[in-house]
Short mmCIF file of C-alpha atoms and ligand atoms in Angstrom, two decimals:
data_model
loop_
_atom_site.label_atom_id
_atom_site.label_comp_id
_atom_site.label_asym_id
_atom_site.label_seq_id
_atom_site.Cartn_x
_atom_site.Cartn_y
_atom_site.Cartn_z
CA MET A 1 -2.61 -7.24 18.57
CA GLY A 2 -1.73 -4.60 21.18
CA THR A 3 -1.39 -0.87 21.13
CA MET A 4 0.63 1.99 22.67
CA VAL A 5 -0.56 3.97 25.70
CA LYS A 6 1.59 6.97 26.70
CA GLY A 7 4.72 5.53 25.11
CA ARG A 8 4.26 1.99 26.47
CA TRP A 9 3.11 -1.21 24.78
CA VAL A 10 -0.09 -2.75 26.16
CA GLU A 11 -1.60 -6.07 25.11
CA GLU A 12 -5.00 -4.67 24.49
CA ASP A 13 -6.84 -4.68 21.24
CA ARG A 14 -8.91 -1.64 20.49
CA ILE A 15 -9.67 -2.22 16.85
CA ILE A 16 -13.06 -3.93 17.23
CA GLU A 17 -16.06 -1.86 18.25
CA ASP A 18 -19.55 -3.36 18.46
CA GLY A 19 -18.40 -6.35 16.40
CA GLY A 20 -16.93 -4.25 13.60
CA PHE A 21 -13.33 -3.45 12.60
CA LYS A 22 -12.37 0.24 12.98
CA ARG A 23 -9.05 1.40 11.53
CA ARG A 24 -7.72 4.39 13.47
CA PRO A 25 -6.48 7.48 11.65
CA SER A 26 -2.71 7.97 11.49
CA VAL A 27 -1.36 10.61 13.82
CA PHE A 28 2.15 11.47 12.65
CA GLY A 29 2.69 13.77 9.71
CA THR A 30 -0.53 15.75 9.83
CA SER A 31 1.33 18.49 7.98
CA LEU A 32 4.66 18.08 6.22
CA ALA A 33 7.37 20.67 5.63
CA SER A 34 7.20 22.11 2.12
CA ASP A 35 10.90 21.47 1.43
CA LEU A 36 10.72 17.82 2.50
CA ALA A 37 10.30 16.46 -1.04
CA SER A 38 13.51 18.08 -2.30
CA ALA A 39 15.36 17.10 0.89
CA ILE A 40 14.54 13.46 0.11
CA ARG A 41 16.44 13.75 -3.19
CA THR A 42 19.34 15.90 -1.98
CA GLU A 43 19.95 14.25 1.41
CA ALA A 44 20.21 10.64 0.28
CA GLY A 45 20.03 8.18 3.17
CA ARG A 46 18.46 10.59 5.65
CA TYR A 47 14.89 9.30 5.32
CA HIS A 48 14.14 5.60 5.73
CA LEU A 49 11.01 3.72 4.76
CA ILE A 50 10.00 0.96 7.17
CA ALA A 51 7.34 -1.15 5.52
CA SER A 52 5.92 -4.65 5.37
CA LEU A 53 5.70 -6.79 2.24
CA SER A 54 2.34 -8.23 3.25
CA CYS A 55 0.65 -4.92 4.17
CA PRO A 56 -1.17 -3.29 1.23
CA TRP A 57 -0.64 0.27 2.55
CA SER A 58 3.07 -0.41 2.84
CA HIS A 59 3.09 -1.97 -0.60
CA CYS A 60 1.91 1.16 -2.40
CA THR A 61 4.70 3.21 -0.78
CA ILE A 62 7.26 0.56 -1.80
CA ILE A 63 5.94 0.64 -5.38
CA ALA A 64 6.06 4.46 -5.47
CA ARG A 65 9.64 4.38 -4.16
CA THR A 66 10.56 2.07 -7.04
CA LEU A 67 8.72 3.95 -9.82
CA LYS A 68 10.10 7.27 -8.61
CA GLY A 69 13.67 5.93 -8.56
CA LEU A 70 14.21 6.49 -4.84
CA GLU A 71 15.87 3.20 -3.91
CA ARG A 72 19.22 4.83 -3.14
CA GLU A 73 17.79 7.95 -1.52
CA VAL A 74 15.27 6.21 0.74
CA PRO A 75 16.64 2.95 2.18
CA LEU A 76 13.97 0.34 2.82
CA GLN A 77 13.68 -1.72 5.99
CA ILE A 78 11.28 -4.64 5.72
CA ALA A 79 9.18 -5.10 8.86
CA GLY A 80 7.79 -8.61 9.13
CA GLY A 81 7.86 -11.94 10.92
CA PRO A 82 5.87 -13.28 13.87
CA ARG A 83 3.99 -10.49 15.65
CA VAL A 84 4.92 -10.86 19.28
CA GLN A 85 4.39 -7.20 20.18
CA GLY A 86 2.94 -5.97 16.93
CA TYR A 87 5.22 -5.78 13.90
CA PRO A 88 8.89 -6.72 14.40
CA VAL A 89 11.20 -4.32 12.54
CA ASN A 90 13.74 -6.90 11.44
CA ALA A 91 12.10 -10.35 11.54
CA GLY A 92 12.57 -10.45 15.31
CA ALA A 93 16.31 -9.62 15.28
CA ALA A 94 17.77 -6.39 16.71
CA TRP A 95 17.84 -3.44 14.33
CA THR A 96 19.94 -0.31 14.81
CA VAL A 97 17.76 2.74 14.33
CA PRO A 98 19.34 4.80 11.53
CA GLY A 99 21.14 7.86 12.89
CA SER A 100 21.47 6.46 16.44
CA ASP A 101 22.94 3.66 18.55
CA HIS A 102 19.51 2.46 19.62
CA GLN A 103 18.79 -1.19 18.99
CA ILE A 104 15.14 -2.08 18.68
CA VAL A 105 13.15 -5.21 17.87
CA HIS A 106 9.55 -3.99 17.59
CA MET A 107 7.93 -1.26 15.55
CA HIS A 108 6.38 0.25 18.68
CA GLU A 109 9.87 1.08 19.98
CA LEU A 110 10.38 3.34 16.97
CA TYR A 111 7.13 5.11 17.82
CA SER A 112 8.18 5.74 21.42
CA LEU A 113 11.63 6.92 20.29
CA SER A 114 9.86 9.48 18.14
CA ASP A 115 7.37 10.40 20.83
CA PRO A 116 7.95 9.02 24.35
CA ASN A 117 4.30 9.80 25.14
CA TYR A 118 2.80 8.22 22.05
CA SER A 119 -0.62 6.62 22.36
CA GLY A 120 -2.11 4.73 19.44
CA ARG A 121 -1.32 1.91 17.09
CA SER A 122 2.20 1.29 15.85
CA THR A 123 1.46 0.70 12.19
CA VAL A 124 3.53 0.30 9.05
CA PRO A 125 4.50 1.99 6.79
CA VAL A 126 6.59 4.65 8.51
CA LEU A 127 8.92 7.26 7.05
CA TRP A 128 11.73 7.87 9.54
CA ASP A 129 13.96 10.94 9.69
CA SER A 130 17.37 9.70 10.88
CA VAL A 131 18.62 13.23 11.64
CA ARG A 132 15.72 14.46 13.74
CA GLN A 133 15.12 10.95 15.10
CA GLU A 134 11.43 11.13 14.47
CA ILE A 135 8.63 9.71 12.40
CA VAL A 136 7.91 12.02 9.48
CA SER A 137 4.69 10.21 8.58
CA ASN A 138 2.91 6.95 9.32
CA GLU A 139 0.25 7.46 6.68
CA SER A 140 0.76 5.67 3.38
CA ALA A 141 -1.39 8.13 1.40
CA GLN A 142 0.81 10.98 2.58
CA ILE A 143 4.07 9.11 1.98
CA LEU A 144 2.89 8.25 -1.53
CA ARG A 145 2.16 11.90 -2.32
CA LEU A 146 5.45 12.98 -0.82
CA PHE A 147 7.43 10.50 -2.94
CA ASP A 148 5.55 11.74 -5.99
CA ALA A 149 6.63 15.32 -5.25
CA VAL A 150 10.34 14.41 -5.06
CA PRO A 151 12.17 16.01 -8.02
CA PRO A 152 13.67 13.49 -10.47
CA SER A 153 17.37 12.61 -10.45
CA SER A 154 19.46 14.04 -13.30
CA ASP A 155 18.98 10.90 -15.41
CA GLY A 156 15.50 10.01 -14.11
CA LEU A 157 12.13 10.33 -15.78
CA ASP A 158 10.19 13.43 -14.68
CA PHE A 159 6.54 12.54 -14.14
CA THR A 160 3.76 12.92 -11.63
CA LEU A 161 1.01 10.54 -10.60
CA VAL A 162 -1.16 13.46 -9.44
CA PRO A 163 -1.22 16.06 -12.21
CA PRO A 164 -2.72 19.50 -11.67
CA GLY A 165 -6.32 19.47 -12.82
CA LEU A 166 -6.93 15.87 -11.81
CA THR A 167 -6.11 16.08 -8.10
CA GLU A 168 -9.68 16.36 -6.89
CA GLN A 169 -10.87 13.46 -9.01
CA ILE A 170 -7.95 11.32 -7.88
CA ASP A 171 -8.65 12.19 -4.23
CA ALA A 172 -12.33 11.32 -4.64
CA LEU A 173 -11.61 7.98 -6.29
CA ASN A 174 -8.89 7.17 -3.72
CA GLN A 175 -11.41 7.70 -0.98
CA ARG A 176 -13.85 5.27 -2.57
CA LEU A 177 -11.09 2.74 -3.25
CA TYR A 178 -10.15 2.90 0.43
CA GLY A 179 -13.62 2.86 1.98
CA ASP A 180 -15.39 0.48 -0.39
CA LEU A 181 -12.57 -1.89 -1.23
CA SER A 182 -9.11 -1.80 0.37
CA ASN A 183 -10.38 -1.26 3.91
CA ALA A 184 -13.73 -2.95 3.30
CA VAL A 185 -11.98 -6.32 2.78
CA TYR A 186 -10.59 -5.93 6.32
CA ARG A 187 -14.05 -5.05 7.62
CA ALA A 188 -15.29 -8.27 6.02
CA GLY A 189 -12.41 -10.40 7.28
CA LEU A 190 -12.33 -9.07 10.82
CA ALA A 191 -16.09 -8.70 11.39
CA GLN A 192 -17.52 -10.39 14.44
CA ARG A 193 -21.13 -10.01 13.31
CA GLN A 194 -22.81 -11.62 10.29
CA ASP A 195 -24.62 -8.43 9.23
CA LEU A 196 -21.46 -6.30 9.31
CA TYR A 197 -19.57 -8.98 7.39
CA GLU A 198 -22.25 -9.17 4.68
CA GLU A 199 -22.49 -5.39 4.42
CA ALA A 200 -18.73 -5.15 3.86
CA VAL A 201 -18.76 -7.96 1.28
CA ASP A 202 -21.58 -6.27 -0.65
CA GLN A 203 -19.55 -3.06 -0.70
CA VAL A 204 -16.42 -4.86 -1.92
CA PHE A 205 -18.18 -6.51 -4.86
CA ALA A 206 -20.19 -3.41 -5.79
CA MET A 207 -16.86 -1.58 -6.05
CA LEU A 208 -15.19 -4.37 -8.04
CA ASP A 209 -18.19 -4.40 -10.42
CA ASP A 210 -17.83 -0.61 -10.89
CA LEU A 211 -14.13 -0.91 -11.56
CA GLU A 212 -14.70 -3.74 -14.04
CA ALA A 213 -17.09 -1.50 -16.00
CA ARG A 214 -14.72 1.46 -15.81
CA LEU A 215 -11.87 -0.58 -17.26
CA VAL A 216 -13.70 -2.04 -20.27
CA ALA A 217 -12.67 0.72 -22.65
CA GLN A 218 -9.75 2.45 -20.92
CA ARG A 219 -6.39 1.06 -19.95
CA PHE A 220 -6.08 2.68 -16.50
CA LEU A 221 -8.47 4.28 -14.01
CA PHE A 222 -8.14 7.73 -15.58
CA GLY A 223 -7.78 6.70 -19.22
CA PRO A 224 -4.49 5.92 -20.95
CA VAL A 225 -2.38 7.64 -18.25
CA LEU A 226 -1.16 5.98 -15.04
CA SER A 227 -2.20 7.86 -11.87
CA GLU A 228 -1.89 7.53 -8.12
CA SER A 229 -5.28 5.81 -7.94
CA ASP A 230 -3.89 2.88 -9.95
CA LEU A 231 -1.12 2.48 -7.38
CA ARG A 232 -3.62 2.70 -4.54
CA LEU A 233 -5.73 -0.07 -6.10
CA LEU A 234 -3.05 -2.51 -7.19
CA PRO A 235 -1.92 -3.83 -3.75
CA THR A 236 -5.51 -4.87 -2.95
CA LEU A 237 -5.89 -6.65 -6.29
CA LEU A 238 -2.57 -8.43 -5.78
CA ARG A 239 -3.88 -9.83 -2.48
CA PHE A 240 -7.42 -10.58 -3.55
CA ASP A 241 -7.38 -14.19 -4.76
CA SER A 242 -4.48 -15.19 -2.50
CA VAL A 243 -5.91 -13.85 0.75
CA TYR A 244 -9.12 -11.82 0.74
CA HIS A 245 -11.19 -14.34 -1.22
CA GLY A 246 -10.54 -17.15 1.26
CA HIS A 247 -9.13 -15.83 4.53
CA PHE A 248 -11.27 -12.65 4.62
CA ARG A 249 -14.32 -14.48 3.18
CA CYS A 250 -14.76 -12.11 0.21
CA SER A 251 -15.87 -15.22 -1.57
CA ARG A 252 -18.53 -14.10 -4.05
CA ARG A 253 -16.08 -13.86 -6.96
CA ARG A 254 -12.34 -13.97 -7.56
CA LEU A 255 -10.33 -11.24 -9.24
CA ALA A 256 -9.70 -13.80 -11.98
CA ASP A 257 -13.48 -13.84 -12.64
CA TYR A 258 -13.38 -10.18 -13.75
CA PRO A 259 -11.83 -10.21 -17.26
CA ASN A 260 -11.01 -6.49 -17.47
CA LEU A 261 -9.91 -5.97 -13.89
CA TRP A 262 -7.77 -9.10 -13.93
CA ALA A 263 -6.06 -8.09 -17.19
CA TYR A 264 -5.62 -4.53 -15.82
CA ALA A 265 -3.98 -5.94 -12.66
CA ARG A 266 -1.55 -8.01 -14.77
CA ASP A 267 -0.80 -4.94 -16.87
CA LEU A 268 0.20 -2.95 -13.76
CA TYR A 269 2.12 -5.91 -12.34
CA ALA A 270 4.28 -5.87 -15.48
CA TRP A 271 5.35 -2.22 -14.98
CA HIS A 272 9.03 -1.73 -14.35
CA GLY A 273 10.06 -2.97 -10.90
CA ILE A 274 6.59 -3.76 -9.57
CA ALA A 275 6.77 -7.58 -9.71
CA ALA A 276 10.00 -7.43 -7.68
CA THR A 277 8.12 -5.65 -4.86
CA THR A 278 5.56 -8.47 -4.69
CA ASP A 279 6.13 -11.71 -2.80
CA PHE A 280 2.93 -13.75 -2.82
CA GLN A 281 4.23 -16.30 -0.32
CA VAL A 282 5.16 -13.60 2.20
CA ILE A 283 1.77 -11.97 1.60
CA ARG A 284 -0.10 -15.21 2.33
CA GLU A 285 2.01 -15.94 5.42
CA GLY A 286 1.62 -12.37 6.69
CA TYR A 287 -2.16 -12.66 6.68
CA TYR A 288 -2.79 -16.30 7.47
CA LEU A 289 -0.38 -16.32 10.39
CA ASN A 290 -1.03 -12.86 11.80
CA ASP A 291 -4.07 -11.02 10.49
CA GLY A 292 -7.55 -12.12 11.31
CA ALA A 293 -8.92 -14.58 13.81
CA GLY A 294 -10.05 -18.10 13.05
CA ASN A 295 -6.84 -19.79 11.99
CA PRO A 296 -5.77 -21.48 15.24
CA PHE A 297 -3.52 -24.05 13.58
CA GLY A 298 -1.67 -21.50 11.46
CA ILE A 299 -2.39 -23.22 8.17
CA VAL A 300 -1.29 -21.05 5.24
CA ALA A 301 -3.52 -21.46 2.18
CA VAL A 302 -1.81 -22.72 -0.97
CA ALA A 303 -1.38 -20.33 -3.87
CA PRO A 304 -4.33 -20.02 -6.25
CA ASP A 305 -3.71 -21.44 -9.68
CA THR A 306 -3.41 -18.09 -11.45
CA ASP A 307 -0.52 -16.77 -13.50
CA TRP A 308 0.32 -13.07 -13.18
CA SER A 309 2.66 -13.21 -16.17
CA VAL A 310 0.04 -14.21 -18.78
CA ALA A 311 -0.16 -11.60 -21.58
CA HIS A 312 -2.75 -8.97 -20.61
CA GLY A 313 -3.50 -7.54 -24.06
CA ARG A 314 -4.37 -4.11 -22.63
CA GLU A 315 -2.07 -2.33 -25.11
CA GLU A 316 -4.89 -2.88 -27.62
CA LEU A 317 -6.90 -0.23 -25.75
CA SER A 318 -4.12 2.38 -25.89
CA PRO A 319 -0.42 2.87 -25.35
CA ALA A 320 0.62 3.68 -21.78
CA PHE A 321 1.24 7.29 -20.76
CA LEU A 322 2.54 9.19 -17.75
CA PHE A 323 1.80 12.80 -16.85
CA ALA A 324 4.59 15.37 -17.04
CA ARG A 325 4.45 17.79 -14.10
CA ASP A 326 2.64 20.34 -16.25
CA GLY A 327 -0.12 17.78 -16.78
CA LYS A 328 0.79 16.89 -20.39
CA PRO A 329 0.81 13.14 -21.00
CA PHE A 330 3.77 11.46 -22.69
CA GLU A 331 4.08 7.88 -23.87
CA VAL A 332 6.22 5.39 -21.96
CA ASP A 333 7.27 1.80 -22.25
CA PRO A 334 5.87 0.38 -19.00
CA LEU A 335 8.39 -2.45 -18.96
CA THR A 336 11.42 -0.14 -18.93
CA LEU A 337 9.87 3.14 -17.76
CA GLN A 338 11.57 4.87 -20.68
CA ARG A 339 9.94 7.64 -22.70
CA ARG A 340 8.69 6.51 -26.12
CA GLY A 341 8.69 8.47 -29.35
CA LYS A 342 9.86 12.06 -29.66
CA GLY A 343 10.69 14.51 -26.90
N1 GSH B 1 -3.57 4.57 7.63
C1 GSH B 1 -2.45 3.72 7.67
C2 GSH B 1 -2.84 2.31 8.00
C3 GSH B 1 -1.68 1.39 8.03
C4 GSH B 1 -2.04 0.05 8.71
O1 GSH B 1 -3.12 -0.12 9.29
N2 GSH B 1 -1.11 -0.92 8.64
C5 GSH B 1 -1.32 -2.21 9.28
C6 GSH B 1 -0.69 -3.33 8.47
S1 GSH B 1 -1.51 -3.63 6.96
C7 GSH B 1 -0.63 -2.23 10.62
O2 GSH B 1 0.47 -1.75 10.74
N3 GSH B 1 -1.27 -2.81 11.63
C8 GSH B 1 -0.70 -2.95 12.91
C9 GSH B 1 -1.58 -2.43 13.99
O3 GSH B 1 -2.68 -1.91 13.69
O4 GSH B 1 -1.19 -2.53 15.14
C10 GSH B 1 -1.73 3.82 6.34
O5 GSH B 1 -2.37 3.68 5.29
O6 GSH B 1 -0.53 4.05 6.35
#
């Protein structure tokens, strides 16, 4: 896969160094305007999310958009299809950039529209400002936090995934989830050296073992209340048995071999709107046809024989809660995202 040098696409891969996969830091959106979150609610249709259904970083922004009730405010453009020059924006067909007459086919064209001198990878997800004609952010962690800060609509549920008092712990766990699991599976799958591959695999399973133990007695990562860390973890679990176990050679165990983690993943999958953001066939095709070397004939693995809709039984541990913005938890029905009980 190529990259951008001074606003132009070059067919040169700079993601492998000394046999190991290095993901570059995102460069847009290093600091965001403080009024951006409220602008997202009040200026419906101004900001657009361009994201891929197979990419786990994209997936957590798509899930946050759904849980936060931003479908109308933030239109979604699905980037996907054969990667001729990186990600196509519209399955290879022309796409009119919102707020302009520009027609583009590849993601990298959006990057050079935003910054004609851009050098770096043209990754998804991207949050696009159709008024200023620029990328607001190309970092999923930042987009996720931004969506969380958007005030609720008049009839929407007011909650936060990052309550005051828990921010540091959430940040610390997110960092481990990224380094030891969500990005480590890529380091395993894209490694060009046996030792680096094995090191990454060891990290992945040490982290899964930790998470399994953490989830024995509590419903979510921070107890009975859903937090941002749960949303950061879920996309990797959704892809584990379908893709990472086989294609990325994280083959020591399957998600389905971890009773608590597997039930936890099904619990989250059942939350309002999340299943509809998940297309396992598109996920498998996205990876097997585009990500990772060693699949010269483009064979897409068949789906594992696991059923995401089997009852998870996690309500026996506790009801499900969300945090109000003042940090007080309140009970919700995960299936409808409606408040339960009084208040
Ligand atoms: N730090 C970024 C990473 C995003 C990322 O690496 N996305 C991958 C797809 S899963 C991508 O767009 N790769 C294309 C490329 O590197 O050229 C984020 O979390 O938003």
